[in-house]
CSV table of C-alpha atoms and ligand atoms in Angstrom, one decimal:
chain,number,residue,atom,x,y,z
A,45,MET,CA,40.5,-97.3,-18.8
A,46,ASP,CA,41.2,-100.4,-20.9
A,47,PHE,CA,38.3,-102.1,-19.2
A,48,MET,CA,36.0,-99.2,-20.3
A,49,LYS,CA,37.3,-99.3,-23.9
A,50,GLU,CA,36.8,-103.1,-24.0
A,51,LEU,CA,33.3,-102.7,-22.6
A,52,PHE,CA,32.5,-100.0,-25.2
A,53,SER,CA,33.7,-102.1,-28.2
A,54,GLU,CA,31.9,-105.1,-26.8
A,55,ILE,CA,28.7,-103.1,-27.0
A,56,ILE,CA,29.4,-101.5,-30.3
A,57,TYR,CA,30.6,-104.5,-32.2
A,58,SER,CA,28.2,-107.1,-31.0
A,59,PRO,CA,24.9,-107.0,-32.8
A,60,VAL,CA,23.2,-108.7,-29.9
A,61,ASN,CA,24.3,-106.1,-27.5
A,62,MET,CA,23.3,-103.3,-29.9
A,63,VAL,CA,19.8,-104.7,-30.1
A,64,LEU,CA,19.7,-105.0,-26.3
A,65,MET,CA,20.9,-101.4,-25.9
A,66,ALA,CA,18.4,-100.1,-28.4
A,67,GLY,CA,15.7,-102.0,-26.4
A,68,ILE,CA,16.8,-100.5,-23.1
A,69,VAL,CA,16.9,-96.9,-24.6
A,70,TYR,CA,13.5,-97.4,-26.1
A,71,LEU,CA,11.9,-98.8,-22.9
A,72,SER,CA,13.6,-96.1,-20.7
A,73,TYR,CA,12.1,-93.5,-23.0
A,74,LYS,CA,8.7,-95.1,-22.8
A,75,ILE,CA,8.7,-95.4,-19.0
A,76,TYR,CA,10.4,-92.1,-18.0
A,77,GLY,CA,10.3,-89.8,-21.0
A,78,GLN,CA,6.6,-90.0,-21.7
A,79,ALA,CA,5.5,-90.2,-18.1
A,80,VAL,CA,7.2,-87.1,-16.8
A,81,SER,CA,7.6,-85.0,-19.9
A,82,PRO,CA,5.5,-81.8,-19.6
A,83,MET,CA,5.3,-81.9,-23.4
A,84,ASN,CA,3.2,-85.1,-23.2
A,85,PRO,CA,0.4,-84.5,-20.8
A,86,PRO,CA,-2.0,-87.4,-20.6
A,87,PRO,CA,-4.8,-87.0,-23.2
A,88,LYS,CA,-7.9,-85.6,-21.6
A,89,PRO,CA,-10.9,-87.8,-21.9
A,90,GLN,CA,-13.5,-86.0,-23.9
A,91,LEU,CA,-17.2,-86.1,-23.2
A,92,PRO,CA,-19.6,-86.7,-26.0
A,93,PRO,CA,-21.5,-83.5,-27.0
A,94,LEU,CA,-24.5,-82.8,-24.8
A,95,GLU,CA,-28.0,-83.0,-26.4
A,96,LYS,CA,-29.3,-79.4,-27.1
A,97,GLN,CA,-31.8,-78.5,-24.4
A,98,ASP,CA,-33.2,-75.5,-22.4
A,99,MET,CA,-32.8,-75.6,-18.7
A,100,THR,CA,-34.0,-74.0,-15.5
A,101,ILE,CA,-31.5,-72.7,-12.9
A,102,ARG,CA,-32.2,-75.9,-10.9
A,103,GLN,CA,-31.4,-78.2,-13.9
A,104,LEU,CA,-28.3,-76.1,-14.7
A,105,LYS,CA,-27.0,-76.7,-11.1
A,106,GLU,CA,-26.6,-80.4,-11.9
A,107,TYR,CA,-23.7,-79.5,-14.3
A,108,ASP,CA,-21.3,-77.9,-11.8
A,109,GLY,CA,-18.5,-80.4,-12.6
A,110,THR,CA,-18.9,-82.4,-9.4
A,111,LYS,CA,-21.8,-84.6,-10.4
A,112,ASN,CA,-22.5,-87.3,-13.0
A,113,ASP,CA,-19.9,-87.3,-15.8
A,114,GLY,CA,-18.2,-84.0,-14.5
A,115,ARG,CA,-19.6,-81.9,-17.3
A,116,ILE,CA,-19.7,-78.1,-16.6
A,117,LEU,CA,-22.2,-75.7,-18.0
A,118,VAL,CA,-22.3,-71.9,-17.5
A,119,ALA,CA,-25.1,-69.5,-18.5
A,120,VAL,CA,-24.3,-66.1,-19.9
A,121,ASN,CA,-27.2,-63.7,-20.8
A,122,GLY,CA,-29.7,-66.5,-21.1
A,123,SER,CA,-27.5,-68.8,-23.2
A,124,ILE,CA,-26.1,-72.0,-21.8
A,125,PHE,CA,-22.6,-73.1,-22.8
A,126,ASP,CA,-20.6,-76.3,-22.2
A,127,VAL,CA,-17.3,-75.1,-20.7
A,128,THR,CA,-16.0,-78.6,-19.8
A,129,PRO,CA,-12.9,-78.2,-22.0
A,130,LYS,CA,-11.8,-75.5,-19.6
A,131,LYS,CA,-12.2,-77.6,-16.5
A,132,ASN,CA,-9.0,-76.0,-15.0
A,133,LEU,CA,-10.8,-72.6,-14.9
A,134,TYR,CA,-14.4,-73.6,-14.1
A,135,GLY,CA,-13.9,-76.9,-12.2
A,136,PRO,CA,-13.5,-77.4,-8.5
A,137,GLY,CA,-10.6,-75.2,-7.3
A,138,GLY,CA,-10.5,-73.2,-10.5
A,139,SER,CA,-10.6,-69.4,-10.5
A,140,TYR,CA,-14.0,-69.3,-12.0
A,141,SER,CA,-15.6,-72.3,-10.2
A,142,PRO,CA,-18.4,-70.1,-8.8
A,143,PHE,CA,-19.7,-70.0,-12.3
A,144,ALA,CA,-20.0,-73.8,-12.7
A,145,GLY,CA,-23.6,-74.8,-13.1
A,146,ARG,CA,-24.8,-71.3,-12.7
A,147,ASP,CA,-25.7,-68.0,-14.4
A,148,ALA,CA,-22.5,-66.0,-14.6
A,149,SER,CA,-24.1,-62.9,-16.2
A,150,ARG,CA,-24.3,-60.6,-13.2
A,151,ALA,CA,-20.7,-61.5,-12.2
A,152,LEU,CA,-19.4,-60.8,-15.7
A,153,ALA,CA,-21.4,-57.5,-15.9
A,154,LEU,CA,-20.0,-56.2,-12.6
A,155,PHE,CA,-16.5,-57.9,-13.1
A,156,ASP,CA,-16.9,-59.6,-9.7
A,157,VAL,CA,-16.7,-63.4,-9.5
A,158,THR,CA,-18.6,-63.5,-6.2
A,159,VAL,CA,-21.9,-62.0,-7.3
A,160,VAL,CA,-23.6,-65.2,-8.5
A,161,LYS,CA,-27.2,-65.8,-7.5
A,162,ASP,CA,-28.8,-69.2,-7.0
A,163,GLU,CA,-32.2,-68.1,-8.3
A,164,TYR,CA,-33.3,-66.8,-11.7
A,165,ASP,CA,-31.8,-63.4,-12.3
A,166,ASP,CA,-33.6,-61.2,-14.8
A,167,LEU,CA,-30.7,-58.6,-14.9
A,168,THR,CA,-33.2,-55.8,-15.3
A,169,ASP,CA,-31.4,-53.6,-12.8
A,170,LEU,CA,-28.2,-53.6,-14.8
A,171,THR,CA,-27.2,-50.5,-16.8
A,172,GLU,CA,-27.0,-50.5,-20.6
A,173,SER,CA,-23.2,-50.4,-20.4
A,174,GLN,CA,-23.2,-53.4,-18.0
A,175,MET,CA,-25.5,-55.3,-20.3
A,176,SER,CA,-23.2,-54.6,-23.2
A,177,HIS,CA,-20.4,-56.2,-21.3
A,178,VAL,CA,-22.5,-59.2,-20.7
A,179,ARG,CA,-23.3,-59.5,-24.4
A,180,GLU,CA,-19.7,-59.2,-25.3
A,181,TRP,CA,-18.9,-62.1,-22.9
A,182,GLN,CA,-21.8,-64.0,-24.4
A,183,ASP,CA,-20.3,-63.6,-27.9
A,184,GLN,CA,-16.9,-64.7,-26.6
A,185,PHE,CA,-18.4,-67.9,-25.1
A,186,ALA,CA,-20.4,-68.5,-28.2
A,187,GLU,CA,-17.2,-68.5,-30.3
A,188,LYS,CA,-15.4,-70.9,-27.9
A,189,TYR,CA,-17.9,-73.3,-26.5
A,190,ASP,CA,-20.8,-75.5,-27.6
A,191,TYR,CA,-24.2,-73.9,-27.2
A,192,ILE,CA,-26.6,-76.1,-25.2
A,193,GLY,CA,-29.7,-74.1,-25.0
A,194,ARG,CA,-31.6,-71.3,-23.3
A,195,LEU,CA,-31.8,-70.6,-19.5
A,196,LEU,CA,-35.5,-70.8,-18.6
A,197,LYS,CA,-37.3,-68.8,-16.0
A,198,ASP,CA,-38.6,-71.1,-13.3
A,199,GLU,CA,-42.2,-70.5,-14.3
A,200,GLU,CA,-41.4,-71.8,-17.9
A,201,LYS,CA,-40.4,-75.1,-16.3
A,202,PRO,CA,-42.7,-77.8,-17.8
A,203,ASP,CA,-42.6,-80.1,-14.7
A,204,ALA,CA,-42.9,-77.5,-11.9
A,205,ASP,CA,-45.2,-79.7,-9.8
A,206,ALA,CA,-43.0,-82.8,-10.2
A,207,GLN,CA,-40.2,-81.4,-8.1
A,208,ASP,CA,-39.7,-81.7,-4.3
A,209,GLY,CA,-42.1,-80.2,-1.8
A,210,GLU,CA,-40.7,-76.7,-1.7
A,211,ILE,CA,-43.2,-73.9,-1.4
A,212,ASP,CA,-43.7,-72.3,-4.8
A,213,ASN,CA,-43.4,-68.5,-4.2
A,214,THR,CA,-43.1,-67.5,-7.9
A,215,LEU,CA,-46.4,-65.7,-7.9
A,216,GLU,CA,-45.5,-63.8,-4.7
A,217,LYS,CA,-42.2,-62.7,-6.3
A,218,GLN,CA,-44.0,-61.4,-9.3
A,219,GLY,CA,-46.2,-59.3,-7.1
B,193,HEM,C1,-7.0,-59.6,-11.2
B,193,HEM,C2,-8.1,-60.1,-11.8
B,193,HEM,C3,-8.0,-61.1,-12.9
B,193,HEM,C4,-7.0,-61.6,-13.6
B,193,HEM,C5,-5.5,-61.4,-13.4
B,193,HEM,C6,-7.6,-62.5,-14.6
B,193,HEM,C7,-6.9,-63.3,-15.5
B,193,HEM,C8,-7.4,-64.1,-16.4
B,193,HEM,C9,-6.7,-65.0,-17.3
B,193,HEM,C10,-5.2,-65.0,-17.4
B,193,HEM,C11,-7.6,-65.7,-18.0
B,193,HEM,C12,-7.2,-66.7,-19.1
B,193,HEM,C13,-7.1,-68.1,-18.5
B,193,HEM,C14,-6.9,-69.2,-19.6
B,193,HEM,O1,-7.6,-69.1,-20.6
B,193,HEM,O2,-6.2,-70.1,-19.3
B,193,HEM,C15,-8.9,-65.4,-17.5
B,193,HEM,C16,-10.0,-65.9,-18.0
B,193,HEM,C17,-11.3,-65.5,-17.6
B,193,HEM,N1,-11.6,-64.5,-16.8
B,193,HEM,FE1,-10.3,-63.5,-15.6
B,193,HEM,N2,-9.0,-62.5,-14.5
B,193,HEM,C18,-9.3,-61.6,-13.5
B,193,HEM,C19,-10.5,-61.3,-13.0
B,193,HEM,C20,-11.7,-61.7,-13.6
B,193,HEM,C21,-13.0,-61.3,-13.1
B,193,HEM,C22,-13.3,-60.4,-12.0
B,193,HEM,C23,-13.9,-62.0,-13.9
B,193,HEM,C24,-15.4,-62.0,-14.0
B,193,HEM,C25,-16.2,-61.7,-13.0
B,193,HEM,C26,-13.1,-62.8,-14.9
B,193,HEM,C27,-13.7,-63.6,-15.8
B,193,HEM,C28,-12.9,-64.5,-16.6
B,193,HEM,C29,-13.5,-65.5,-17.4
B,193,HEM,C30,-15.0,-65.9,-17.5
B,193,HEM,C31,-12.5,-66.2,-18.0
B,193,HEM,C32,-12.6,-67.4,-18.9
B,193,HEM,C33,-13.0,-67.2,-20.3
B,193,HEM,C34,-13.0,-68.6,-20.9
B,193,HEM,O3,-13.9,-69.4,-20.8
B,193,HEM,O4,-12.0,-68.8,-21.7
B,193,HEM,N3,-11.8,-62.6,-14.6
B,193,HEM,N4,-8.8,-64.4,-16.6
């Protein structure tokens, strides 16, 4: 016990040792405290705001969180929003990842995450009550997220001919 007392007074009464102790405590905190503390998650890198623009379904698809800078856009009732801040929900593996880079309107109207289409959805078969749900979601997204632009019908696309060699059946669909 005497040895312990001696050691303690050594540390307490020698300024050099005090400084060294303070240094050790500080460095330990830096290394362990900050790295593992759940109170200090690493800061999320923020993307610069995306330029306002209207998009087709095909252009929207580029923003599913897996491409380019990982940005995620979601369309609701014809409005496109940047939901990148909630990557945990909309990014790969998130509960709402099927919405990433797509039009979530129908899924939100029917409260079913799986009913997302890959082509333009005019929503005309939805009931008035379902459409009012969609509008509520749209308002909620508008409050939370940056608005990017309108979701365009494919035929509004300015460079329809410049895309790949797929057969354009837009006219057939319109009947
Ligand atoms: C048992 C079913 C469900 C539960 C328990 C649930 C729970 C939750 C919770 C806790 C959140 C908040 C997450 C957060 O902000 O951290 C959330 C967000 C959300 N839920 Fe659900 N949910 C369910 C089903 C659905 C369904 C079926 C849809 C739509 C088809 C949906 C659409 C959404 C959307 C879009 C958000 C995110 C809104 C935002 O961007 O902040 N949820 N849900």
